[in-house]
Coordinates of C-alpha atoms in Angstrom, one line a residue:
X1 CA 116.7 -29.5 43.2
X2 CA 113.4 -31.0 43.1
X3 CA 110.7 -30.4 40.4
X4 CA 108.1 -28.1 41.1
X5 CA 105.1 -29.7 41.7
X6 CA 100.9 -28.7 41.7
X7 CA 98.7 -29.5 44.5
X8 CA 97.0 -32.5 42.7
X9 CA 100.3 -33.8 41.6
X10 CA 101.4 -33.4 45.3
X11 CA 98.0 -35.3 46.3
X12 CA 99.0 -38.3 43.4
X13 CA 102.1 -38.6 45.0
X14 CA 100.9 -38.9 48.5
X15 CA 98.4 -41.4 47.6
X16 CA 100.8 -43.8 46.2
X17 CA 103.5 -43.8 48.9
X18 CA 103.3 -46.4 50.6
X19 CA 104.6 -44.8 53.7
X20 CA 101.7 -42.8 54.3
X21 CA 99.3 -45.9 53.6
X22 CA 101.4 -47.7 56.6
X23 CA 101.0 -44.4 58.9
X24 CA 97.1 -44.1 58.4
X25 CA 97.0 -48.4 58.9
X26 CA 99.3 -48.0 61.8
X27 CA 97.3 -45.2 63.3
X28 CA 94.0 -46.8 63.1
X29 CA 95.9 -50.4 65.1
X30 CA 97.2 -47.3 67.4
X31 CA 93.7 -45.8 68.2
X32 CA 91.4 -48.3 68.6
X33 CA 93.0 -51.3 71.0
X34 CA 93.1 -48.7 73.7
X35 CA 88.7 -47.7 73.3
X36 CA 88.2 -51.5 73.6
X37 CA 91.4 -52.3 76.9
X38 CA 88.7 -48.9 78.6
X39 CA 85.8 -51.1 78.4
X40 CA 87.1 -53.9 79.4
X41 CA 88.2 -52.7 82.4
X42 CA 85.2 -50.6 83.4
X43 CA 83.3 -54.0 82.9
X44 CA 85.6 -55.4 85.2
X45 CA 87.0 -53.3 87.7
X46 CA 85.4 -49.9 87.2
X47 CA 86.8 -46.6 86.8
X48 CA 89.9 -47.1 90.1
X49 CA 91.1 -49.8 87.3
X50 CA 91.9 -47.7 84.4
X51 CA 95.1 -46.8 85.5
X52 CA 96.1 -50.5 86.3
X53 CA 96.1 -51.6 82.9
X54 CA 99.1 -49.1 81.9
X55 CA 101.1 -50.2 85.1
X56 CA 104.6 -52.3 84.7
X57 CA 102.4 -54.7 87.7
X58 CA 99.8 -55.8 85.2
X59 CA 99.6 -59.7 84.6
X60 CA 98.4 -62.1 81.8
X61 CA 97.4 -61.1 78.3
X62 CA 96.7 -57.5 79.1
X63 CA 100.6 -56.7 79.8
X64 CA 101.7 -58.3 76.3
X65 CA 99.2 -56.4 74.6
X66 CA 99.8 -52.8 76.6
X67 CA 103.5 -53.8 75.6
X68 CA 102.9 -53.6 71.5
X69 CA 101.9 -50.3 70.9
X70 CA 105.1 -48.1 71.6
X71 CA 106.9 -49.9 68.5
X72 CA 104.0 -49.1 66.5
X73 CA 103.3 -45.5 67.8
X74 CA 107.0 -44.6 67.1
X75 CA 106.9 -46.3 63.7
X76 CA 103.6 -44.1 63.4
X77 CA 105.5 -40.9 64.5
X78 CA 107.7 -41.2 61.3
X79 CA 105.1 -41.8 58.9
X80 CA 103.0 -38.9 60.0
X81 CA 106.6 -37.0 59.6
X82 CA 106.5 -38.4 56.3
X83 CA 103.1 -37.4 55.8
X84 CA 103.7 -33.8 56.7
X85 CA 106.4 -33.5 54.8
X86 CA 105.1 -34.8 51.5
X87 CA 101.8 -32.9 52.1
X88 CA 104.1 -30.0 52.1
X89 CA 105.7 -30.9 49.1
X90 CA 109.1 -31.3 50.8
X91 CA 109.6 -34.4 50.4
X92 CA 111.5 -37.0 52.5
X93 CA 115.3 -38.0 52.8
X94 CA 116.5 -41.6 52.2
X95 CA 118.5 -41.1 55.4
X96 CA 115.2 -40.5 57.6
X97 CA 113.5 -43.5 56.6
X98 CA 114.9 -45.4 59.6
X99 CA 112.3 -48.9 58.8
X100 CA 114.8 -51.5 57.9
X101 CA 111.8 -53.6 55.5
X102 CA 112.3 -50.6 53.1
X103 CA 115.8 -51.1 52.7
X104 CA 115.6 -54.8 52.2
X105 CA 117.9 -56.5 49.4
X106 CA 115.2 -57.4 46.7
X107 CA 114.4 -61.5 46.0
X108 CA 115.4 -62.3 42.4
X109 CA 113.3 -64.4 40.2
X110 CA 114.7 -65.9 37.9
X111 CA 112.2 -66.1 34.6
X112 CA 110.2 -68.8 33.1
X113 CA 110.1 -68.9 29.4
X114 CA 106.2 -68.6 28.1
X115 CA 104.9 -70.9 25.3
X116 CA 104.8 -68.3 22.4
X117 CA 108.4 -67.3 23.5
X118 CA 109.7 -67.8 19.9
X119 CA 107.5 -66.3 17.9
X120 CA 107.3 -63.2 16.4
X121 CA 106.3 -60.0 17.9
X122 CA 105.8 -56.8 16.6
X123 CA 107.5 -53.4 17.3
X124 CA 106.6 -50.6 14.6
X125 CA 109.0 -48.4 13.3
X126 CA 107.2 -45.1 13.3
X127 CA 105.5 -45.5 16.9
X128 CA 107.8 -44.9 19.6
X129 CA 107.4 -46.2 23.3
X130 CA 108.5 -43.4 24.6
X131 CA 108.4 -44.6 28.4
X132 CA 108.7 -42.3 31.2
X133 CA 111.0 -42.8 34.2
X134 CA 109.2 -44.0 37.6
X135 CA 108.2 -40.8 40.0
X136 CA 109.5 -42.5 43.4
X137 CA 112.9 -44.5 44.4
X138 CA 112.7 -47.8 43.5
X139 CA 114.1 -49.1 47.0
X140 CA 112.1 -47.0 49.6
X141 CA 109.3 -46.1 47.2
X142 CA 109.3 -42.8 48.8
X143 CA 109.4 -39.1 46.3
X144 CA 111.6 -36.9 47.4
X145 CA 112.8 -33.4 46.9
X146 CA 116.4 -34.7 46.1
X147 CA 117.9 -36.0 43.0
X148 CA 116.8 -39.5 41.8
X149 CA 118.9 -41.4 39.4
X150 CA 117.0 -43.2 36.3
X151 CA 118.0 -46.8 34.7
X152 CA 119.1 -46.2 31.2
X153 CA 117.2 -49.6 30.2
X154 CA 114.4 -50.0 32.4
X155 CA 112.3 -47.1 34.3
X156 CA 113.6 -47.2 37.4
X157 CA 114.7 -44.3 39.5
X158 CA 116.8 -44.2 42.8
X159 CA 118.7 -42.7 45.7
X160 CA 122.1 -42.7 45.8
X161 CA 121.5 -43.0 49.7
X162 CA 119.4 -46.1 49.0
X163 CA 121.3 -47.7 46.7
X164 CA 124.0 -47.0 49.3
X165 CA 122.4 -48.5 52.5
X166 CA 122.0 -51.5 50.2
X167 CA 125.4 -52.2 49.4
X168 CA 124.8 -53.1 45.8
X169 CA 127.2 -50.3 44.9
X170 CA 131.1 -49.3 46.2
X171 CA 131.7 -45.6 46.4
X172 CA 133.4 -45.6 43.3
X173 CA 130.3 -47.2 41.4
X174 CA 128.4 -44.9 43.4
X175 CA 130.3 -42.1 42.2
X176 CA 130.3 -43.3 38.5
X177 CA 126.3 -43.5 38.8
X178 CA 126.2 -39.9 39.8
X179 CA 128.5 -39.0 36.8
X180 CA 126.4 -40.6 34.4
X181 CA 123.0 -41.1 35.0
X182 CA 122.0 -37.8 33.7
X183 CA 124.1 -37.9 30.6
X184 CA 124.1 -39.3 26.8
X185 CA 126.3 -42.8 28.5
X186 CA 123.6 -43.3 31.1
X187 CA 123.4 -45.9 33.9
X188 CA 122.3 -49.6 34.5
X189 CA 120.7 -50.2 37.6
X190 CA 121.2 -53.3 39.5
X191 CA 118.2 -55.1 37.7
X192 CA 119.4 -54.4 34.3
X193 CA 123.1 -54.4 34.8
X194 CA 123.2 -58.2 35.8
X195 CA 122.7 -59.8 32.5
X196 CA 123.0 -63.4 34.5
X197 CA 119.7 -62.8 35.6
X198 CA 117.8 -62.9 32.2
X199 CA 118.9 -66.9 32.6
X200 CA 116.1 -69.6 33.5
X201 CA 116.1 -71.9 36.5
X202 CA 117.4 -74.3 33.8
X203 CA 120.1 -72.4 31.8
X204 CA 121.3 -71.4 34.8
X205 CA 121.9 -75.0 36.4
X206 CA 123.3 -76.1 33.3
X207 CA 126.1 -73.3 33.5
X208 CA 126.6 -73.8 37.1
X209 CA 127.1 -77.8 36.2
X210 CA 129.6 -76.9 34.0
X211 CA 131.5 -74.1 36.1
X212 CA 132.1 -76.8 38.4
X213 CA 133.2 -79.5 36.1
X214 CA 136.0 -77.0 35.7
X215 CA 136.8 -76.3 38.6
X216 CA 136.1 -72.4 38.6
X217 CA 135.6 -70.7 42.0
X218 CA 132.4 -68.6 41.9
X219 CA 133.3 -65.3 42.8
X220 CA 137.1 -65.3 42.0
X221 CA 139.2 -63.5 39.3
X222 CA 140.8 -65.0 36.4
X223 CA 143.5 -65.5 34.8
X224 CA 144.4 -65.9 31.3
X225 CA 145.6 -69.7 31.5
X226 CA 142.5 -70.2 33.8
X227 CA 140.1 -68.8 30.9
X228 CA 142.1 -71.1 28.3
X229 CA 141.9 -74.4 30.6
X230 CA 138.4 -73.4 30.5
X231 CA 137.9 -73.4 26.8
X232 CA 139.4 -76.2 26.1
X233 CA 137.3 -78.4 28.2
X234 CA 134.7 -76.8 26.6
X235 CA 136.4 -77.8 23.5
X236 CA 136.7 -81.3 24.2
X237 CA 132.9 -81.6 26.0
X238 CA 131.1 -79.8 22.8
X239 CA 133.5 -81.3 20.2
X240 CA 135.9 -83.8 21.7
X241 CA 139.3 -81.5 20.3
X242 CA 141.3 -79.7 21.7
X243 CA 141.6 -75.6 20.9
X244 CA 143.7 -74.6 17.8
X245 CA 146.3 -72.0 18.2
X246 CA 144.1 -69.7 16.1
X247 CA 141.4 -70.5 19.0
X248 CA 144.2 -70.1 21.6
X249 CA 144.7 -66.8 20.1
X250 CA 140.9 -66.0 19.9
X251 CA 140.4 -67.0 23.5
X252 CA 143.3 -64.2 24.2
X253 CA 141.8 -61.8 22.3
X254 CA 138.2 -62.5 24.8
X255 CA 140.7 -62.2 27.8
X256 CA 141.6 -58.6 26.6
X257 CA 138.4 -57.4 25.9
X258 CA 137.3 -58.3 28.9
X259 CA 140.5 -56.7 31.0
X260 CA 140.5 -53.3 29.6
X261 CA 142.2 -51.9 32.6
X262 CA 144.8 -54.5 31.8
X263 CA 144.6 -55.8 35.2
X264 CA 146.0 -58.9 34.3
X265 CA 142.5 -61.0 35.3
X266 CA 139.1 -60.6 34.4
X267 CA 136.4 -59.9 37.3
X268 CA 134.5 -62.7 38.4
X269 CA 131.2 -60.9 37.0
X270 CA 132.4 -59.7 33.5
X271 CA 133.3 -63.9 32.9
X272 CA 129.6 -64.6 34.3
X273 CA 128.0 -62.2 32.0
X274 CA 130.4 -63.3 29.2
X275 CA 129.3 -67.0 30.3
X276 CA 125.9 -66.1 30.5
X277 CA 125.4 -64.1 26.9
X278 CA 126.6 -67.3 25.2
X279 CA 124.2 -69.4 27.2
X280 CA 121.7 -67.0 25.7
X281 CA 123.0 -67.0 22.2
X282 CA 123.3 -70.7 21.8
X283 CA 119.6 -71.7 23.3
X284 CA 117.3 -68.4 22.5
X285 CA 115.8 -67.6 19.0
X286 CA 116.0 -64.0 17.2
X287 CA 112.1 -63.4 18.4
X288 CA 113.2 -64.5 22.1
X289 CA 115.9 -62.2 22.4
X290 CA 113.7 -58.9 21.0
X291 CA 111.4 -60.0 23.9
X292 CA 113.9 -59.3 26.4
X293 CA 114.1 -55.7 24.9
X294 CA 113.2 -52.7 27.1
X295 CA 110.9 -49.8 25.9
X296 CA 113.9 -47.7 25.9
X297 CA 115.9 -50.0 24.3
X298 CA 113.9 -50.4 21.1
X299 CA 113.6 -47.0 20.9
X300 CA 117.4 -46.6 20.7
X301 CA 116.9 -49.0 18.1
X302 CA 114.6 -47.0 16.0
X303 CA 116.6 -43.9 16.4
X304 CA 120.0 -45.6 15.2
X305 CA 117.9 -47.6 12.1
X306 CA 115.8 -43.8 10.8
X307 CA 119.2 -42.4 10.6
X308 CA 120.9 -45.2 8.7
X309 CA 117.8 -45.0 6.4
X310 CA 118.8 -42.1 4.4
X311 CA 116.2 -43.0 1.5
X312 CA 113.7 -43.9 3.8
X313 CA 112.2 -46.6 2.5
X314 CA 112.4 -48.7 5.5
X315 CA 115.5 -50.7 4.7
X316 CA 119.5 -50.4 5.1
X317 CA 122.1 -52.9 3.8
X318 CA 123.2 -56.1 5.7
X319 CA 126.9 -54.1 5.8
X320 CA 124.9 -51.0 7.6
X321 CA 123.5 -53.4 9.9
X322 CA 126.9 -55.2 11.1
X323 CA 128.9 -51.6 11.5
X324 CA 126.1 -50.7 13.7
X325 CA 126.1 -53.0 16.2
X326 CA 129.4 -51.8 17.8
X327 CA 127.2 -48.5 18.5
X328 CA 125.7 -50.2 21.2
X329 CA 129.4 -50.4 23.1
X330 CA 130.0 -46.3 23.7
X331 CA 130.3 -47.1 27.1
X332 CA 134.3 -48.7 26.1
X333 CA 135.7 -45.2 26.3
X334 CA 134.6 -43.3 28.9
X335 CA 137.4 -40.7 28.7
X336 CA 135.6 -39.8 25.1
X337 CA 131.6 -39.1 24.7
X338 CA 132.2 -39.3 21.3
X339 CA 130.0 -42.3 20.0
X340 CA 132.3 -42.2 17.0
X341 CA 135.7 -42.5 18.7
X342 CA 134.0 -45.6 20.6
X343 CA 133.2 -47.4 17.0
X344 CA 136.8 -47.0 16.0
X345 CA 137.9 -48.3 18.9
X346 CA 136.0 -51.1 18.9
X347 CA 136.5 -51.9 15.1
X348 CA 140.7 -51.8 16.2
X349 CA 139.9 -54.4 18.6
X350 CA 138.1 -57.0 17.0
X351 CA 139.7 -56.3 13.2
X352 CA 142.9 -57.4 15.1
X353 CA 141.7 -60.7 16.0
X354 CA 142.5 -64.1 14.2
X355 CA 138.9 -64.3 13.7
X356 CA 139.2 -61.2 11.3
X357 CA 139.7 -63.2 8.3
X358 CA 135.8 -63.9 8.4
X359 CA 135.2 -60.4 7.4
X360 CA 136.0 -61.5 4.1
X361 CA 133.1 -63.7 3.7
X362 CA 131.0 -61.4 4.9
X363 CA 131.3 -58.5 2.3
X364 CA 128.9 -61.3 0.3
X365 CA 126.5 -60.6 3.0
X366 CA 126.6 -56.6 2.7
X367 CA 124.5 -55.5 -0.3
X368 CA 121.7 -57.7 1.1
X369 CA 118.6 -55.8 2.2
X370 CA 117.7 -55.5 5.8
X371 CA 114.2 -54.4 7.0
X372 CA 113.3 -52.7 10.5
X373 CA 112.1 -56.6 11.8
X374 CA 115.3 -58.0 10.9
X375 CA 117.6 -55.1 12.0
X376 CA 116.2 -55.4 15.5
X377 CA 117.0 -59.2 16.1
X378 CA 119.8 -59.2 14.5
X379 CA 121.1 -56.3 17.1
X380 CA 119.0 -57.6 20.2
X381 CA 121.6 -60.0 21.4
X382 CA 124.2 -57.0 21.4
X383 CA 122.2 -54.4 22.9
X384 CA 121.3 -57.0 26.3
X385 CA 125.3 -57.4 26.0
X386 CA 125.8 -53.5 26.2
X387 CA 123.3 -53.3 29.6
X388 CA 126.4 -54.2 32.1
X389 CA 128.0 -50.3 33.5
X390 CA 131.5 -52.7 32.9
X391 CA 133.4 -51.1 30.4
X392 CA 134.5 -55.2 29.4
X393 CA 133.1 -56.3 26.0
X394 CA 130.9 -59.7 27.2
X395 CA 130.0 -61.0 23.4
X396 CA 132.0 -60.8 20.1
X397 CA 130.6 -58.3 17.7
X398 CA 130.3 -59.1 14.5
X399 CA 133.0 -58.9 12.3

């Protein structure tokens, strides 16, 4: 069902679409070339020519240009549908919009890192963003009557229909979009769900480089002894020593977080994002990574830090901090929308690493005060690591 909707809203919505801008352009390219092909051949041949210009006979320039305007009286047609329909307040269907440019795979562009990149920026604590979801699809930019899925992370709203003509999504991810979407788990759109592309032009040629230094097939599964050949080298490239066995085991440990259907490989995008979240981790600052932050985001953040603040005096412990950060991973059961069950879960998982005996030195590290500022970069790295709809774990939480 769609939302009801007042005349000026209706006239708002009309205004923006660009479907109804290309009808009223297209109409007025429709209208006037035939006024000025009448003069032209009065001038020339008088009235006994009119006719002649719209025969299948007619030679030169004049046949090419009588030949244009059916394309662009039939793409016309369907705007002034859309027009109607809209005007109406009914809206139009993804499947009527028959104009391949609106179904066009977006160009991604990669971005460039600005000067003051590092530093510092503000978010305060007891202002909220509260950002409000886009009116029209994202892909045909088109309202409509019918149900339009929002981005948990950025503001984006779509059809299933366009998403589907696209082919960013199989009918099961389709189907898992439609489940969730609407609910407390939410959905990633394609932007926000490919954590690759928050990589520059640089970062990115430096993991590529190193991909094929090891010999890993773009686009293929893995298996665990490929992930392990692939560590060591890293090993030897970043320190010139081979893995440990406690590493070894570590490194299995990272294969089963990210193959929690126990498939026996990893998909070829939960290692890219895995890949791409240490690229991230090892080259961007604290201030960088809060940058990156959505509106929603950080007000997911302020929500989780007010209710850890019980005194409220603006700060929680460093040990409040750390258990919070596997909040960001609900998504890891989905047979459960218990947030709490998630934690748990997640807590088994990485307490059962080698790696756990760290946890010890950290207890020094939990009485330590932690303000709103330094709750939110020390959790930005694992909420961009939570954006991915995988249920794979693509960064090591905090032990």
């Amino acid at each position: 069902m769609g939302v009801l909707m007042s005349k000026k809203q209706q006239v708002e919505k009309v205004q923006k679409c660009n479907a109804v801008v290309n009808a009223f352009q297209q109409g007025m390219k429709v209208t006037a070339p035939p006024a000025i092909h009448d003069h032209a051949d009065d001038n020339v041949g008088g009235a006994t020519d009119v006719p002649a210009t719209r025969g299948e006979g007619e030679e030169g320039g004049e046949e090419e240009a009588d030949a244009a305007p059916p394309p662009t009286r039939d793409g016309c047609n369907v705007n002034k549908e859309a027009w109607s329909r809209m005007r109406d307040g009914k809206g139009v269907e993804p499947e009527d919009m028959q104009k391949s440019h609106q179904l066009t795979p977006p160009a991604f562009v990669r971005p460039k890192r600005d000067a003051n990149d590092d530093q510092a920026v503000e978010v305060e604590l007891g202002k909220r963003d509260q950002p409000s979801n886009d009116e029209m699809c994202d892909v045909c930019e088109v309202w409509t009557a019918d149900d339009l899925y929002p981005c948990r992370i950025c503001t984006r709203v779509f059809h299933d229909g366009c998403l589907r003509e696209l082919g960013y999504l199989r009918a099961e991810a389709l189907q898992e979009m439609r489940d969730s979407a609407h609910t407390i788990t939410g959905w990633s759109c394609y932007y926000c769900d490919n954590v690759n592309l928050l990589l520059t032009e640089e970062e990115m040629y430096s993991l590529v480089e190193t991909f094929k230094q090891c010999k890993i097939i773009p686009e293929s599964c893995l298996v665990s002894d490929e992930l392990l050949q692939y560590r060591h080298f890293m090993s030897k490239q970043q320190y010139e020593r081979d893995l440990t066995d406690e590493q070894e085991e570590e490194v299995l440990g990272q294969f089963t977080a990210m193959d929690p259907e126990k498939k026996g490989h990893i998909e070829w995008s939960d290692f890219l994002y895995f890949e791409s979240m240490s690229v991230l981790r090892k080259l961007r600052t604290e201030n960088s990574m809060v940058r990156l932050l959505s509106s929603k985001e950080r007000d997911r953040a302020r929500t989780l830090f007010l209710g850890l603040d019980l005194d409220k005096d603006g700060l929680i412990t460093g040990g409040e901090s750390r258990q919070a950060q596997p909040s960001w991973f609900h998504k890891l059961n989905k047979d459960s929308q218990s947030c709490n069950v998630s934690i748990s879960h997640v807590g088994a998982m990485c307490e059962s690493s080698p790696a756990s005996s760290a946890s010890e030195r950290s207890k020094a590290d939990d009485s330590r005060s932690v303000t709103w500022a330094d709750f939110l970069k020390e959790s930005a790295i694992y909420i961009i690591a939570a954006r991915p709809n995988s249920s794979a774990m693509h960064i090591r939480l905090p032990l």
